[in-house]
PDB file of C-alpha atoms in Angstrom:
ATOM      1  CA  MET A   1      78.752 -19.498  80.053  1.00 34.00           C
ATOM      2  CA  ARG A   2      75.071 -20.319  79.572  1.00 42.00           C
ATOM      3  CA  VAL A   3      73.213 -21.452  82.672  1.00 43.00           C
ATOM      4  CA  THR A   4      71.706 -24.911  82.303  1.00 51.00           C
ATOM      5  CA  MET A   5      67.951 -24.765  82.590  1.00 65.00           C
ATOM      6  CA  ASN A   6      65.663 -27.487  83.829  1.00 87.00           C
ATOM      7  CA  ARG A   7      64.190 -28.966  80.672  1.00 95.00           C
ATOM      8  CA  ARG A   8      61.705 -31.336  82.224  1.00 97.00           C
ATOM      9  CA  ALA A   9      57.949 -31.621  82.149  1.00 98.00           C
ATOM     10  CA  GLU A  10      55.321 -33.803  83.794  1.00 97.00           C
ATOM     11  CA  LEU A  11      51.731 -33.749  82.568  1.00 97.00           C
ATOM     12  CA  GLU A  12      48.508 -35.683  83.013  1.00 97.00           C
ATOM     13  CA  ARG A  13      45.408 -36.063  80.851  1.00 97.00           C
ATOM     14  CA  ARG A  14      42.153 -37.653  82.002  1.00 97.00           C
ATOM     15  CA  THR A  15      39.178 -38.392  79.776  1.00 95.00           C
ATOM     16  CA  LYS A  16      36.382 -40.942  79.831  1.00 94.00           C
ATOM     17  CA  GLU A  17      38.541 -43.081  77.567  1.00 94.00           C
ATOM     18  CA  THR A  18      42.056 -42.740  78.994  1.00 96.00           C
ATOM     19  CA  THR A  19      44.207 -41.601  81.901  1.00 97.00           C
ATOM     20  CA  ILE A  20      47.707 -40.663  80.759  1.00 98.00           C
ATOM     21  CA  THR A  21      50.691 -39.389  82.731  1.00 98.00           C
ATOM     22  CA  VAL A  22      53.935 -38.438  80.981  1.00 98.00           C
ATOM     23  CA  GLY A  23      57.229 -37.156  82.297  1.00 98.00           C
ATOM     24  CA  ILE A  24      60.206 -36.268  80.122  1.00 98.00           C
ATOM     25  CA  ASP A  25      63.695 -34.907  80.744  1.00 98.00           C
ATOM     26  CA  LEU A  26      65.251 -33.663  77.507  1.00 98.00           C
ATOM     27  CA  ASP A  27      68.717 -33.793  79.099  1.00 97.00           C
ATOM     28  CA  GLY A  28      68.448 -37.304  80.481  1.00 97.00           C
ATOM     29  CA  SER A  29      70.439 -40.483  79.976  1.00 96.00           C
ATOM     30  CA  GLY A  30      67.915 -42.715  78.217  1.00 97.00           C
ATOM     31  CA  ARG A  31      66.030 -44.205  81.166  1.00 98.00           C
ATOM     32  CA  ALA A  32      62.577 -45.482  80.219  1.00 98.00           C
ATOM     33  CA  ASP A  33      59.669 -46.345  82.513  1.00 98.00           C
ATOM     34  CA  VAL A  34      56.799 -47.110  80.152  1.00 98.00           C
ATOM     35  CA  ASN A  35      53.526 -48.969  80.677  1.00 98.00           C
ATOM     36  CA  THR A  36      50.618 -48.238  78.358  1.00 97.00           C
ATOM     37  CA  GLY A  37      48.992 -51.666  78.421  1.00 96.00           C
ATOM     38  CA  ILE A  38      50.154 -52.139  74.814  1.00 96.00           C
ATOM     39  CA  PRO A  39      53.457 -54.066  74.988  1.00 95.00           C
ATOM     40  CA  PHE A  40      54.701 -53.349  71.465  1.00 95.00           C
ATOM     41  CA  PHE A  41      53.939 -49.621  71.868  1.00 97.00           C
ATOM     42  CA  ASP A  42      55.851 -49.716  75.169  1.00 97.00           C
ATOM     43  CA  HIS A  43      58.805 -51.218  73.293  1.00 97.00           C
ATOM     44  CA  MET A  44      58.712 -48.454  70.668  1.00 98.00           C
ATOM     45  CA  LEU A  45      58.537 -45.676  73.289  1.00 98.00           C
ATOM     46  CA  SER A  46      61.440 -47.243  75.164  1.00 98.00           C
ATOM     47  CA  LEU A  47      63.504 -47.260  71.966  1.00 98.00           C
ATOM     48  CA  PHE A  48      62.703 -43.565  71.461  1.00 98.00           C
ATOM     49  CA  SER A  49      63.883 -42.860  75.015  1.00 98.00           C
ATOM     50  CA  VAL A  50      67.077 -44.906  74.869  1.00 98.00           C
ATOM     51  CA  HIS A  51      68.275 -43.723  71.464  1.00 98.00           C
ATOM     52  CA  GLY A  52      67.319 -40.092  72.118  1.00 98.00           C
ATOM     53  CA  PHE A  53      68.904 -40.032  75.612  1.00 98.00           C
ATOM     54  CA  PHE A  54      65.596 -38.832  77.064  1.00 98.00           C
ATOM     55  CA  ASP A  55      64.461 -39.889  80.519  1.00 98.00           C
ATOM     56  CA  LEU A  56      60.872 -40.878  79.843  1.00 98.00           C
ATOM     57  CA  ALA A  57      58.017 -42.024  82.061  1.00 98.00           C
ATOM     58  CA  VAL A  58      54.710 -42.927  80.428  1.00 98.00           C
ATOM     59  CA  HIS A  59      51.839 -44.568  82.279  1.00 98.00           C
ATOM     60  CA  ALA A  60      48.492 -45.057  80.609  1.00 97.00           C
ATOM     61  CA  GLN A  61      45.183 -46.716  81.313  1.00 96.00           C
ATOM     62  CA  GLY A  62      42.752 -46.814  78.428  1.00 93.00           C
ATOM     63  CA  ASP A  63      39.923 -48.700  76.833  1.00 92.00           C
ATOM     64  CA  ILE A  64      42.250 -51.106  75.055  1.00 91.00           C
ATOM     65  CA  GLU A  65      39.585 -53.788  75.286  1.00 89.00           C
ATOM     66  CA  VAL A  66      37.850 -51.740  72.556  1.00 87.00           C
ATOM     67  CA  ASP A  67      41.049 -51.047  70.619  1.00 88.00           C
ATOM     68  CA  SER A  68      44.385 -49.308  71.088  1.00 94.00           C
ATOM     69  CA  HIS A  69      43.560 -46.119  69.196  1.00 94.00           C
ATOM     70  CA  HIS A  70      42.446 -43.877  72.074  1.00 96.00           C
ATOM     71  CA  THR A  71      45.443 -44.784  74.226  1.00 97.00           C
ATOM     72  CA  VAL A  72      47.992 -44.365  71.429  1.00 97.00           C
ATOM     73  CA  GLU A  73      46.544 -41.045  70.267  1.00 97.00           C
ATOM     74  CA  ASP A  74      46.313 -39.629  73.789  1.00 98.00           C
ATOM     75  CA  VAL A  75      49.870 -40.654  74.649  1.00 98.00           C
ATOM     76  CA  GLY A  76      50.954 -38.740  71.543  1.00 98.00           C
ATOM     77  CA  LEU A  77      48.993 -35.678  72.658  1.00 98.00           C
ATOM     78  CA  VAL A  78      50.436 -35.656  76.176  1.00 98.00           C
ATOM     79  CA  LEU A  79      53.992 -36.427  75.063  1.00 98.00           C
ATOM     80  CA  GLY A  80      53.759 -33.610  72.520  1.00 98.00           C
ATOM     81  CA  ASP A  81      52.548 -31.223  75.234  1.00 98.00           C
ATOM     82  CA  ALA A  82      55.386 -32.356  77.500  1.00 98.00           C
ATOM     83  CA  VAL A  83      58.030 -31.744  74.826  1.00 98.00           C
ATOM     84  CA  GLU A  84      56.550 -28.299  74.155  1.00 97.00           C
ATOM     85  CA  LYS A  85      56.594 -27.436  77.856  1.00 97.00           C
ATOM     86  CA  ALA A  86      60.115 -28.780  78.420  1.00 97.00           C
ATOM     87  CA  LEU A  87      61.457 -26.732  75.487  1.00 95.00           C
ATOM     88  CA  GLY A  88      60.197 -23.473  76.960  1.00 92.00           C
ATOM     89  CA  ASP A  89      61.042 -20.484  74.745  1.00 91.00           C
ATOM     90  CA  ARG A  90      63.225 -22.677  72.470  1.00 93.00           C
ATOM     91  CA  LYS A  91      66.136 -20.259  72.749  1.00 91.00           C
ATOM     92  CA  GLY A  92      69.558 -21.781  72.126  1.00 91.00           C
ATOM     93  CA  ILE A  93      68.354 -25.030  70.570  1.00 95.00           C
ATOM     94  CA  ARG A  94      69.555 -26.282  67.209  1.00 95.00           C
ATOM     95  CA  ARG A  95      65.918 -26.560  66.046  1.00 96.00           C
ATOM     96  CA  TYR A  96      66.655 -29.029  63.237  1.00 97.00           C
ATOM     97  CA  GLY A  97      67.367 -32.738  63.609  1.00 98.00           C
ATOM     98  CA  TYR A  98      68.122 -35.564  61.208  1.00 98.00           C
ATOM     99  CA  ALA A  99      68.723 -39.276  61.657  1.00 98.00           C
ATOM    100  CA  MET A 100      68.869 -42.355  59.465  1.00 98.00           C
ATOM    101  CA  THR A 101      68.672 -45.743  61.168  1.00 98.00           C
ATOM    102  CA  PRO A 102      68.676 -49.298  59.803  1.00 98.00           C
ATOM    103  CA  MET A 103      66.918 -52.268  61.358  1.00 97.00           C
ATOM    104  CA  ASP A 104      67.753 -55.405  59.413  1.00 97.00           C
ATOM    105  CA  GLU A 105      66.044 -55.000  56.000  1.00 96.00           C
ATOM    106  CA  ALA A 106      64.327 -51.684  56.887  1.00 97.00           C
ATOM    107  CA  LEU A 107      65.824 -48.196  56.759  1.00 98.00           C
ATOM    108  CA  ALA A 108      64.159 -45.146  58.319  1.00 98.00           C
ATOM    109  CA  THR A 109      64.932 -41.459  57.903  1.00 98.00           C
ATOM    110  CA  VAL A 110      63.478 -38.826  60.230  1.00 98.00           C
ATOM    111  CA  VAL A 111      63.860 -35.070  59.779  1.00 98.00           C
ATOM    112  CA  ILE A 112      62.561 -32.576  62.355  1.00 98.00           C
ATOM    113  CA  ASP A 113      62.107 -28.815  62.487  1.00 97.00           C
ATOM    114  CA  LEU A 114      60.962 -27.476  65.863  1.00 97.00           C
ATOM    115  CA  SER A 115      59.427 -24.488  64.103  1.00 94.00           C
ATOM    116  CA  ARG A 116      56.059 -24.321  65.895  1.00 94.00           C
ATOM    117  CA  ARG A 117      54.580 -25.027  62.427  1.00 95.00           C
ATOM    118  CA  PRO A 118      53.243 -28.541  62.949  1.00 98.00           C
ATOM    119  CA  TYR A 119      53.112 -30.903  60.009  1.00 98.00           C
ATOM    120  CA  LEU A 120      53.539 -34.643  59.540  1.00 98.00           C
ATOM    121  CA  VAL A 121      54.757 -36.500  56.491  1.00 98.00           C
ATOM    122  CA  PHE A 122      54.546 -40.252  57.096  1.00 98.00           C
ATOM    123  CA  GLN A 123      55.753 -42.319  54.151  1.00 97.00           C
ATOM    124  CA  VAL A 124      56.030 -45.782  55.601  1.00 96.00           C
ATOM    125  CA  PRO A 125      55.378 -49.018  53.692  1.00 92.00           C
ATOM    126  CA  ALA A 126      52.935 -51.658  54.822  1.00 85.00           C
ATOM    127  CA  GLY A 127      55.116 -54.527  55.933  1.00 76.00           C
ATOM    128  CA  ALA A 128      54.176 -58.007  57.030  1.00 70.00           C
ATOM    129  CA  ALA A 129      52.081 -57.435  60.163  1.00 71.00           C
ATOM    130  CA  VAL A 130      53.516 -58.894  63.347  1.00 67.00           C
ATOM    131  CA  GLU A 131      51.597 -57.153  66.136  1.00 69.00           C
ATOM    132  CA  ARG A 132      47.859 -56.535  66.224  1.00 74.00           C
ATOM    133  CA  SER A 133      47.789 -54.070  69.126  1.00 82.00           C
ATOM    134  CA  PHE A 134      50.162 -51.508  67.551  1.00 92.00           C
ATOM    135  CA  ASN A 135      50.689 -51.157  63.810  1.00 93.00           C
ATOM    136  CA  ARG A 136      51.649 -48.729  61.056  1.00 94.00           C
ATOM    137  CA  SER A 137      48.271 -46.947  61.140  1.00 93.00           C
ATOM    138  CA  LEU A 138      48.439 -46.395  64.905  1.00 95.00           C
ATOM    139  CA  ALA A 139      52.048 -45.226  64.646  1.00 97.00           C
ATOM    140  CA  LYS A 140      50.903 -42.548  62.207  1.00 97.00           C
ATOM    141  CA  GLU A 141      48.197 -41.392  64.649  1.00 97.00           C
ATOM    142  CA  PHE A 142      50.757 -41.224  67.454  1.00 98.00           C
ATOM    143  CA  PHE A 143      53.212 -39.140  65.445  1.00 98.00           C
ATOM    144  CA  LYS A 144      50.447 -36.870  64.131  1.00 98.00           C
ATOM    145  CA  SER A 145      49.194 -36.104  67.649  1.00 98.00           C
ATOM    146  CA  LEU A 146      52.718 -35.569  68.973  1.00 98.00           C
ATOM    147  CA  ALA A 147      53.802 -33.313  66.097  1.00 98.00           C
ATOM    148  CA  ASN A 148      50.693 -31.137  66.390  1.00 98.00           C
ATOM    149  CA  ARG A 149      51.049 -30.598  70.135  1.00 98.00           C
ATOM    150  CA  ALA A 150      54.842 -30.147  70.101  1.00 98.00           C
ATOM    151  CA  GLY A 151      54.810 -27.651  67.208  1.00 97.00           C
ATOM    152  CA  MET A 152      56.988 -29.976  65.184  1.00 98.00           C
ATOM    153  CA  ASN A 153      57.460 -30.337  61.431  1.00 98.00           C
ATOM    154  CA  LEU A 154      58.096 -34.074  61.286  1.00 98.00           C
ATOM    155  CA  HIS A 155      59.002 -36.113  58.216  1.00 98.00           C
ATOM    156  CA  ILE A 156      59.264 -39.885  58.606  1.00 98.00           C
ATOM    157  CA  THR A 157      60.304 -41.849  55.538  1.00 98.00           C
ATOM    158  CA  VAL A 158      60.951 -45.553  55.246  1.00 98.00           C
ATOM    159  CA  PRO A 159      61.785 -46.256  51.580  1.00 97.00           C
ATOM    160  CA  TYR A 160      61.891 -50.011  52.050  1.00 96.00           C
ATOM    161  CA  GLY A 161      61.268 -52.745  54.582  1.00 95.00           C
ATOM    162  CA  GLU A 162      59.436 -56.045  54.753  1.00 94.00           C
ATOM    163  CA  ASN A 163      58.714 -56.696  58.424  1.00 93.00           C
ATOM    164  CA  GLU A 164      56.454 -54.180  60.195  1.00 94.00           C
ATOM    165  CA  HIS A 165      58.267 -54.632  63.493  1.00 94.00           C
ATOM    166  CA  HIS A 166      61.572 -53.710  61.841  1.00 95.00           C
ATOM    167  CA  ILE A 167      60.007 -50.805  59.937  1.00 96.00           C
ATOM    168  CA  LEU A 168      58.506 -49.240  63.059  1.00 96.00           C
ATOM    169  CA  GLU A 169      61.558 -49.940  65.193  1.00 97.00           C
ATOM    170  CA  ALA A 170      63.800 -48.134  62.712  1.00 98.00           C
ATOM    171  CA  ALA A 171      61.343 -45.211  62.635  1.00 98.00           C
ATOM    172  CA  PHE A 172      61.141 -44.821  66.433  1.00 98.00           C
ATOM    173  CA  LYS A 173      64.914 -45.082  66.841  1.00 98.00           C
ATOM    174  CA  SER A 174      65.418 -42.443  64.158  1.00 98.00           C
ATOM    175  CA  PHE A 175      62.781 -40.241  65.770  1.00 98.00           C
ATOM    176  CA  GLY A 176      64.589 -40.340  69.117  1.00 98.00           C
ATOM    177  CA  ARG A 177      67.951 -39.592  67.530  1.00 98.00           C
ATOM    178  CA  ALA A 178      66.610 -36.739  65.373  1.00 98.00           C
ATOM    179  CA  LEU A 179      64.717 -35.116  68.246  1.00 98.00           C
ATOM    180  CA  SER A 180      67.794 -35.353  70.462  1.00 98.00           C
ATOM    181  CA  GLN A 181      69.725 -33.423  67.831  1.00 98.00           C
ATOM    182  CA  ALA A 182      66.970 -30.819  67.383  1.00 97.00           C
ATOM    183  CA  VAL A 183      66.584 -30.054  71.109  1.00 97.00           C
ATOM    184  CA  ALA A 184      70.356 -29.940  71.724  1.00 96.00           C
ATOM    185  CA  ARG A 185      71.831 -26.624  72.770  1.00 93.00           C
ATOM    186  CA  ASP A 186      74.351 -24.786  70.640  1.00 88.00           C
ATOM    187  CA  GLU A 187      76.437 -22.068  72.313  1.00 88.00           C
ATOM    188  CA  ARG A 188      76.480 -20.110  69.045  1.00 89.00           C
ATOM    189  CA  ILE A 189      72.720 -19.609  69.225  1.00 87.00           C
ATOM    190  CA  THR A 190      71.825 -16.820  71.630  1.00 85.00           C
ATOM    191  CA  GLY A 191      68.138 -16.510  70.809  1.00 78.00           C
ATOM    192  CA  VAL A 192      65.959 -18.666  68.620  1.00 76.00           C
ATOM    193  CA  ARG A 193      67.395 -20.060  65.410  1.00 73.00           C
ATOM    194  CA  SER A 194      65.303 -18.014  62.974  1.00 66.00           C
ATOM    195  CA  SER A 195      66.004 -15.077  60.675  1.00 63.00           C
ATOM    196  CA  LYS A 196      62.657 -13.655  61.833  1.00 72.00           C
ATOM    197  CA  GLY A 197      63.782 -13.589  65.432  1.00 67.00           C
ATOM    198  CA  SER A 198      60.902 -15.741  66.643  1.00 71.00           C
ATOM    199  CA  LEU A 199      59.352 -19.167  66.185  1.00 74.00           C
TER     200      LEU A 199
END
């Protein structure tokens, strides 16, 4: 029987623009404690937590009076670092994850490979804007920062959707579900899931 390891991480980042603290438990129950000063971004991160069954704490203070970019990007950086740290050597994980999630008229597909070869494909339509503080462009910056720091090949595709809220909500829910699948343990995997023997 494989011994259960502690797959948690807590990290902090301080710059002249932002102060970010992130905690994540990959084997949680979906509890979210999120406050970035950007309510719609908080909502998206909470959806990621709930639908991925991750216990997530994110607290951020940033220069949002200028715009939301620095805060969103830095949260992505720190969350990516936290996922990387919590995964450790990545032995025993499934590595790949896939999820497709509808939200009213929008449908999002997310595919993940925890390969340590970071790459982002973000094919998301421009829907009718609902929120000014967090939008499609900022979502792309968040996912790009996270994927780079977590060593994640991340493909997010939304083939159709009209309302930007629905489009992004479907994407974040799918992201949580796909990452949950990718980080899950599989008793058949004794090392890392790679024919090369390393990631």
